[in-house]
CSV table of C-alpha atoms in Angstrom, one decimal:
chain,number,residue,atom,x,y,z
A,1,UNK,CA,-19.3,-68.9,-7.8
A,2,UNK,CA,-19.5,-71.2,-4.8
A,3,UNK,CA,-19.8,-74.9,-4.9
A,4,UNK,CA,-21.4,-77.2,-2.3
A,5,UNK,CA,-19.1,-80.2,-2.4
A,6,UNK,CA,-18.6,-81.3,1.2
A,7,UNK,CA,-19.1,-85.1,1.2
A,8,UNK,CA,-17.1,-88.0,-0.2
A,9,UNK,CA,-19.9,-89.3,-2.5
A,10,UNK,CA,-20.5,-86.1,-4.4
A,11,UNK,CA,-17.5,-83.8,-4.1
A,12,UNK,CA,-15.9,-85.0,-7.4
A,13,UNK,CA,-19.2,-84.6,-9.3
A,14,UNK,CA,-19.6,-81.1,-7.9
A,15,UNK,CA,-16.1,-79.9,-8.7
A,16,UNK,CA,-15.9,-81.5,-12.2
A,17,UNK,CA,-17.9,-78.8,-14.0
A,18,UNK,CA,-15.7,-76.2,-12.4
A,19,UNK,CA,-12.6,-78.0,-13.5
A,20,UNK,CA,-13.9,-78.3,-17.1
A,21,UNK,CA,-14.5,-74.6,-17.2
A,22,UNK,CA,-11.4,-73.3,-15.4
A,23,UNK,CA,-8.7,-76.0,-15.7
A,24,UNK,CA,-5.4,-74.3,-16.5
A,25,UNK,CA,-6.9,-70.8,-16.1
A,26,UNK,CA,-6.2,-68.2,-13.5
A,27,UNK,CA,-8.7,-68.2,-10.6
A,28,UNK,CA,-9.4,-64.7,-9.3
A,29,UNK,CA,-10.3,-64.4,-5.6
A,30,UNK,CA,-10.9,-61.5,-3.3
A,31,UNK,CA,-11.4,-58.9,-6.0
A,32,UNK,CA,-8.3,-59.8,-8.0
A,33,UNK,CA,-7.4,-57.5,-10.8
A,34,UNK,CA,-7.8,-58.1,-14.5
A,35,UNK,CA,-5.1,-60.1,-16.4
A,36,UNK,CA,-4.2,-57.0,-18.4
A,37,UNK,CA,-3.1,-55.0,-15.4
A,38,UNK,CA,0.4,-53.8,-16.1
A,39,UNK,CA,1.2,-51.5,-13.2
A,40,UNK,CA,3.0,-52.7,-10.1
A,41,UNK,CA,0.5,-54.0,-7.6
A,42,UNK,CA,2.1,-54.2,-4.2
A,43,UNK,CA,-1.1,-55.3,-2.5
A,44,UNK,CA,-1.6,-58.2,-5.0
A,45,UNK,CA,-0.3,-61.7,-4.1
A,46,UNK,CA,-0.1,-64.2,-6.9
A,47,UNK,CA,-0.6,-67.8,-5.7
A,48,UNK,CA,0.1,-70.9,-7.8
A,49,UNK,CA,-1.2,-74.3,-6.6
A,50,UNK,CA,-1.0,-77.8,-8.1
A,51,UNK,CA,-4.8,-78.3,-7.9
A,52,UNK,CA,-7.9,-78.1,-5.8
A,53,UNK,CA,-8.8,-81.8,-6.3
A,54,UNK,CA,-7.4,-82.6,-2.9
A,55,UNK,CA,-9.2,-81.2,0.2
A,56,UNK,CA,-5.9,-80.4,1.7
A,57,UNK,CA,-5.4,-77.5,-0.7
A,58,UNK,CA,-8.8,-76.2,0.1
A,59,UNK,CA,-7.7,-75.6,3.7
A,60,UNK,CA,-4.5,-73.9,2.5
A,61,UNK,CA,-6.6,-71.6,0.2
A,62,UNK,CA,-8.9,-70.8,3.1
A,63,UNK,CA,-6.0,-69.7,5.3
A,64,UNK,CA,-4.7,-67.6,2.4
A,65,UNK,CA,-8.0,-65.9,1.9
A,66,UNK,CA,-8.6,-65.3,5.6
A,67,UNK,CA,-5.2,-63.7,6.2
A,68,UNK,CA,-5.2,-61.7,3.0
A,69,UNK,CA,-8.6,-60.2,3.9
A,70,UNK,CA,-7.4,-59.2,7.3
A,71,UNK,CA,-4.4,-57.4,5.8
A,72,UNK,CA,-6.3,-55.8,3.0
A,73,UNK,CA,-4.5,-57.8,0.3
A,74,UNK,CA,-5.8,-59.3,-3.0
A,75,UNK,CA,-5.1,-62.8,-4.1
A,76,UNK,CA,-5.0,-64.2,-7.6
A,77,UNK,CA,-4.9,-68.0,-7.8
A,78,UNK,CA,-3.4,-70.0,-10.7
A,79,UNK,CA,-4.4,-73.7,-10.5
A,80,UNK,CA,-2.3,-76.0,-12.7
A,81,UNK,CA,-4.7,-78.9,-12.7
A,82,UNK,CA,-2.5,-81.6,-11.3
A,83,UNK,CA,1.0,-82.7,-10.5
A,84,UNK,CA,1.4,-83.8,-14.1
A,85,UNK,CA,0.7,-80.3,-15.4
A,86,UNK,CA,4.3,-79.1,-15.3
A,87,UNK,CA,4.2,-77.0,-18.5
A,88,UNK,CA,0.9,-75.4,-17.4
A,89,UNK,CA,2.5,-74.3,-14.1
A,90,UNK,CA,5.6,-73.0,-16.0
A,91,UNK,CA,3.3,-70.9,-18.3
A,92,UNK,CA,1.2,-69.7,-15.3
A,93,UNK,CA,4.3,-68.6,-13.4
A,94,UNK,CA,5.3,-66.4,-16.4
A,95,UNK,CA,1.7,-65.0,-16.6
A,96,UNK,CA,1.8,-64.4,-12.8
A,97,UNK,CA,5.0,-62.4,-13.1
A,98,UNK,CA,3.5,-60.3,-15.9
A,99,UNK,CA,0.9,-59.1,-13.5
A,100,UNK,CA,3.7,-57.5,-11.5
A,101,UNK,CA,2.4,-58.6,-8.1
A,102,UNK,CA,3.9,-57.6,-4.8
A,103,UNK,CA,4.9,-61.3,-4.2
A,104,UNK,CA,4.5,-64.7,-5.7
A,105,UNK,CA,3.6,-67.8,-3.6
A,106,UNK,CA,4.1,-71.2,-5.3
A,107,UNK,CA,2.9,-74.7,-4.4
A,108,UNK,CA,5.2,-76.4,-6.9
A,109,UNK,CA,4.1,-79.4,-9.0
A,110,UNK,CA,7.8,-80.5,-9.1
A,111,UNK,CA,10.7,-79.9,-6.7
A,112,UNK,CA,13.4,-79.7,-9.3
A,113,UNK,CA,12.1,-79.7,-12.9
A,114,UNK,CA,14.6,-77.6,-14.9
A,115,UNK,CA,11.9,-75.7,-16.9
A,116,UNK,CA,10.1,-74.7,-13.6
A,117,UNK,CA,13.4,-73.6,-12.0
A,118,UNK,CA,14.3,-71.5,-15.0
A,119,UNK,CA,10.9,-69.8,-14.9
A,120,UNK,CA,11.2,-69.3,-11.2
A,121,UNK,CA,14.6,-67.7,-11.5
A,122,UNK,CA,13.2,-65.3,-14.1
A,123,UNK,CA,10.2,-64.4,-12.0
A,124,UNK,CA,12.4,-63.9,-8.9
A,125,UNK,CA,14.4,-61.2,-10.6
A,126,UNK,CA,11.6,-58.7,-10.1
A,127,UNK,CA,9.4,-60.3,-7.4
A,128,UNK,CA,9.9,-62.0,-4.0
A,129,UNK,CA,8.9,-65.7,-4.5
A,130,UNK,CA,7.9,-67.9,-1.5
A,131,UNK,CA,7.6,-71.7,-1.6
A,132,UNK,CA,4.2,-72.8,-0.4
A,133,UNK,CA,3.8,-76.3,1.3
A,134,UNK,CA,5.7,-78.3,-1.3
A,135,UNK,CA,9.5,-78.6,-1.4
A,136,UNK,CA,11.1,-76.6,-4.2
A,137,UNK,CA,14.9,-76.8,-4.6
A,138,UNK,CA,15.7,-73.3,-5.7
A,139,UNK,CA,18.0,-70.6,-4.3
A,140,UNK,CA,15.6,-68.0,-5.8
A,141,UNK,CA,13.1,-68.4,-3.0
A,142,UNK,CA,13.2,-65.8,-0.3
A,143,UNK,CA,11.3,-68.1,2.1
A,144,UNK,CA,9.5,-71.4,2.3
A,145,UNK,CA,6.3,-72.0,4.3
A,146,UNK,CA,5.8,-75.6,5.1
A,147,UNK,CA,6.8,-78.4,7.4
A,148,UNK,CA,9.6,-81.0,7.1
A,149,UNK,CA,7.9,-83.8,5.1
A,150,UNK,CA,10.4,-86.4,6.3
A,151,UNK,CA,9.3,-85.5,9.8
A,152,UNK,CA,5.7,-85.9,8.8
A,153,UNK,CA,6.5,-89.4,7.6
A,154,UNK,CA,8.7,-90.3,10.6
A,155,UNK,CA,6.0,-89.2,13.2
A,156,UNK,CA,3.4,-91.3,11.4
A,157,UNK,CA,5.7,-94.3,11.2
A,158,UNK,CA,6.4,-94.0,14.9
A,159,UNK,CA,2.7,-93.9,15.7
A,160,UNK,CA,2.0,-97.0,13.7
A,161,UNK,CA,5.1,-98.7,15.1
A,162,UNK,CA,3.8,-98.2,18.6
A,163,UNK,CA,0.5,-99.9,17.5
A,164,UNK,CA,2.3,-102.7,15.8
A,165,UNK,CA,5.5,-103.3,17.7
A,166,UNK,CA,8.2,-105.8,16.8
A,167,UNK,CA,7.3,-109.2,18.1
A,168,UNK,CA,3.7,-108.9,17.2
A,169,UNK,CA,1.9,-110.3,14.2
A,170,UNK,CA,3.6,-109.2,11.0
A,171,UNK,CA,1.7,-106.5,9.0
A,172,UNK,CA,2.1,-106.2,5.3
A,173,UNK,CA,1.5,-102.6,4.1
A,174,UNK,CA,1.2,-100.8,0.8
A,175,UNK,CA,2.0,-97.2,0.4
A,176,UNK,CA,-0.1,-95.0,-1.9
A,177,UNK,CA,1.5,-91.6,-2.5
A,178,UNK,CA,1.9,-88.8,-5.1
A,179,UNK,CA,4.0,-88.7,-8.2
A,180,UNK,CA,7.7,-89.1,-7.7
A,181,UNK,CA,8.5,-85.6,-9.0
A,182,UNK,CA,6.4,-83.9,-6.3
A,183,UNK,CA,8.7,-82.5,-3.6
A,184,UNK,CA,6.9,-84.1,-0.6
A,185,UNK,CA,6.7,-87.7,-1.9
A,186,UNK,CA,10.3,-89.0,-1.4
A,187,UNK,CA,11.0,-87.3,2.0
A,188,UNK,CA,7.6,-88.6,3.3
A,189,UNK,CA,8.4,-92.1,2.3
A,190,UNK,CA,11.9,-91.9,3.7
A,191,UNK,CA,10.7,-90.6,7.0
A,192,UNK,CA,7.9,-93.2,7.2
A,193,UNK,CA,10.3,-96.0,6.7
A,194,UNK,CA,12.6,-94.6,9.4
A,195,UNK,CA,9.7,-94.4,11.8
A,196,UNK,CA,8.6,-97.9,11.1
A,197,UNK,CA,12.1,-99.4,11.6
A,198,UNK,CA,12.0,-102.2,14.1
A,199,UNK,CA,8.2,-102.5,14.0
A,200,UNK,CA,6.1,-105.4,12.8
A,201,UNK,CA,5.2,-103.5,9.7
A,202,UNK,CA,6.8,-104.1,6.3
A,203,UNK,CA,6.0,-101.9,3.3
A,204,UNK,CA,5.7,-104.5,0.5
A,205,UNK,CA,4.9,-102.1,-2.4
A,206,UNK,CA,4.8,-98.4,-3.2
A,207,UNK,CA,2.5,-96.7,-5.7
A,208,UNK,CA,2.3,-93.1,-6.9
A,209,UNK,CA,-0.2,-91.0,-8.9
A,210,UNK,CA,-1.7,-87.5,-9.0
A,211,UNK,CA,-3.5,-86.8,-5.7
A,212,UNK,CA,-7.0,-86.4,-7.0
A,213,UNK,CA,-9.5,-88.7,-5.4
A,214,UNK,CA,-10.3,-90.4,-8.8
A,215,UNK,CA,-6.6,-91.0,-9.6
A,216,UNK,CA,-5.8,-92.3,-6.1
A,217,UNK,CA,-8.9,-94.6,-6.1
A,218,UNK,CA,-7.7,-96.2,-9.3
A,219,UNK,CA,-4.3,-96.6,-7.8
A,220,UNK,CA,-5.8,-98.2,-4.7
A,221,UNK,CA,-7.8,-100.7,-6.9
A,222,UNK,CA,-4.6,-101.6,-8.8
A,223,UNK,CA,-2.6,-102.0,-5.6
A,224,UNK,CA,-5.3,-104.1,-3.9
A,225,UNK,CA,-5.6,-106.4,-6.9
A,226,UNK,CA,-1.8,-107.0,-6.9
A,227,UNK,CA,-1.6,-107.3,-3.1
A,228,UNK,CA,-4.9,-108.7,-1.8
A,229,UNK,CA,-3.3,-109.9,1.5
A,230,UNK,CA,-2.4,-106.4,2.6
A,231,UNK,CA,-3.0,-105.7,6.3
A,232,UNK,CA,-2.4,-102.0,6.2
A,233,UNK,CA,-3.0,-99.3,3.6
A,234,UNK,CA,-0.9,-96.2,4.2
A,235,UNK,CA,-1.8,-93.4,1.7
A,236,UNK,CA,-2.3,-89.8,0.8
A,237,UNK,CA,-5.5,-88.2,2.0
A,238,UNK,CA,-7.4,-88.9,-1.2
A,239,UNK,CA,-6.2,-92.5,-1.2
A,240,UNK,CA,-7.6,-93.1,2.3
A,241,UNK,CA,-10.8,-91.3,1.3
A,242,UNK,CA,-11.2,-93.8,-1.5
A,243,UNK,CA,-10.2,-96.7,0.7
A,244,UNK,CA,-12.9,-95.9,3.3
A,245,UNK,CA,-15.5,-96.1,0.4
A,246,UNK,CA,-14.0,-99.1,-1.3
A,247,UNK,CA,-13.7,-101.2,1.9
A,248,UNK,CA,-16.9,-100.0,3.6
A,249,UNK,CA,-18.7,-103.3,3.2
A,250,UNK,CA,-15.6,-105.6,3.1
A,251,UNK,CA,-15.7,-108.4,5.7
A,252,UNK,CA,-12.0,-108.1,6.6
A,253,UNK,CA,-10.9,-104.7,5.5
A,254,UNK,CA,-7.2,-103.6,5.9
A,255,UNK,CA,-6.3,-101.0,8.5
A,256,UNK,CA,-5.9,-97.4,7.1
A,257,UNK,CA,-3.5,-94.6,7.9
A,258,UNK,CA,-3.0,-91.3,6.0
A,259,UNK,CA,0.2,-89.4,5.4
A,260,UNK,CA,-1.5,-86.1,5.8
A,261,UNK,CA,-4.9,-84.7,7.0
A,262,UNK,CA,-8.0,-83.7,5.1
A,263,UNK,CA,-11.7,-83.4,5.9
A,264,UNK,CA,-12.4,-87.0,4.9
A,265,UNK,CA,-9.5,-88.3,6.9
A,266,UNK,CA,-10.5,-86.3,9.9
A,267,UNK,CA,-14.0,-87.9,9.7
A,268,UNK,CA,-12.4,-91.3,9.4
A,269,UNK,CA,-10.3,-90.6,12.6
A,270,UNK,CA,-13.4,-89.5,14.5
A,271,UNK,CA,-15.3,-92.6,13.4
A,272,UNK,CA,-12.4,-95.0,14.1
A,273,UNK,CA,-11.9,-96.0,10.5
A,274,UNK,CA,-8.5,-94.4,10.2
A,275,UNK,CA,-5.7,-95.4,12.6
A,276,UNK,CA,-3.5,-92.3,12.4
A,277,UNK,CA,-2.6,-89.2,10.4
A,278,UNK,CA,-0.2,-86.4,10.9
A,279,UNK,CA,-1.6,-82.8,11.0
A,280,UNK,CA,0.5,-79.9,9.7
A,281,UNK,CA,-2.3,-77.3,9.9
A,282,UNK,CA,-2.8,-76.3,6.3
A,283,UNK,CA,-4.9,-73.3,7.2
A,284,UNK,CA,-2.1,-71.9,9.3
A,285,UNK,CA,0.3,-72.5,6.5
A,286,UNK,CA,-1.8,-70.4,4.3
A,287,UNK,CA,-1.9,-67.6,6.9
A,288,UNK,CA,1.8,-67.8,7.4
A,289,UNK,CA,2.5,-67.6,3.7
A,290,UNK,CA,0.5,-64.4,3.4
A,291,UNK,CA,2.4,-63.0,6.5
A,292,UNK,CA,5.7,-63.9,4.9
A,293,UNK,CA,4.7,-62.3,1.6
A,294,UNK,CA,3.5,-59.1,3.4
A,295,UNK,CA,6.9,-58.9,5.2
A,296,UNK,CA,8.8,-59.6,1.9
A,297,UNK,CA,7.0,-56.7,0.2
A,298,UNK,CA,7.9,-54.4,3.1
A,299,UNK,CA,11.5,-55.7,3.0
A,300,UNK,CA,11.4,-57.1,6.5
A,301,UNK,CA,11.3,-60.8,5.9
A,302,UNK,CA,12.8,-62.8,8.8
A,303,UNK,CA,13.1,-66.6,9.0
A,304,UNK,CA,13.7,-68.3,5.6
A,305,UNK,CA,11.5,-71.3,6.6
A,306,UNK,CA,8.4,-71.2,8.7
A,307,UNK,CA,5.9,-74.0,9.5
A,308,UNK,CA,3.5,-75.2,12.1
A,309,UNK,CA,4.2,-77.9,14.6
A,310,UNK,CA,3.3,-81.4,13.4
A,311,UNK,CA,0.8,-83.4,15.5
A,312,UNK,CA,-0.2,-87.0,14.9
A,313,UNK,CA,-3.9,-87.7,15.6
A,314,UNK,CA,-5.1,-91.2,16.1
A,315,UNK,CA,-8.5,-93.0,15.9
A,316,UNK,CA,-11.2,-91.7,18.2
A,317,UNK,CA,-10.2,-88.0,18.2
A,318,UNK,CA,-12.8,-85.4,19.0
A,319,UNK,CA,-13.9,-83.4,15.9
A,320,UNK,CA,-12.9,-80.1,17.6
A,321,UNK,CA,-9.3,-81.2,17.8
A,322,UNK,CA,-8.7,-80.2,14.2
A,323,UNK,CA,-9.0,-76.9,12.3
A,324,UNK,CA,-9.8,-77.3,8.6
A,325,UNK,CA,-11.7,-75.2,6.0
A,326,UNK,CA,-15.5,-75.2,6.3
A,327,UNK,CA,-17.1,-78.3,4.8
A,328,UNK,CA,-18.8,-76.3,2.1
A,329,UNK,CA,-15.9,-74.1,1.2
A,330,UNK,CA,-14.5,-73.7,-2.2
A,331,UNK,CA,-12.5,-70.7,-3.6
A,332,UNK,CA,-14.7,-68.2,-5.4
A,333,UNK,CA,-14.2,-68.7,-9.2
A,334,UNK,CA,-14.8,-65.9,-11.7
């Protein structure tokens, strides 16, 4: 099944029926095998992700599918449904291990939840487990594919500091991020504050919620009601997607900056509606993860952490400057 959910106004509506049908269930892609398969499947990669409500994870999935197809590997996706679905991901991790895949890739909903770490240790006894994008504090991982989220925040902060240097008009900012338990949230904020040090920007409040567009839009509405004098909104990609819609007709809208890239943020940069966003190449991270899993299966895994170079893009970029999944892409769902 393919969905056609490429624009801000209808993407949630398009995806909602898919979520009602498949939430918490395994997503089979690229000819994945049946859940009853018991024999070892060296060519099967089991992938766990927090959700596909955020366009960012669509690009990761696209990179995974691309590289798996090139190497003749099968993927089976398990989608937890959100960063608040810890128990679902714990259960899915056990189900994933029961498939006896060649390797397991996990985009964790939490960096250090004890139940998840216990399930991870158990799965890692028989299968190489690779961290995907999100930080996961476990010695059971054989590798982690992803960037330094503190560096993501720092580079964004430095870009904004250059635009609003010390001595200029003071800028009150609010930060809209993910839930505290997500491994990328705390380091991103720490790096951002370090990058903003000495600038004219002060973060007056920080908010967190699951990173679906609906959840982040509600968060934005709450934050704006409590801080109506805000000059700058710094937020997750879904938060900035919501902000572009919310402030479209506002006479004096706040400036916007995203903590990571998505299709909507990229369009905002091209159109000059978003000041800056760091790009960590989610498609390449997906491809690198499949490569790492392939090497782990062969027993030749090299570097324990691999990630693309981070680049900060600013308002007015050319559309061809970014590589993201096609606008109409959504993983095949059986």
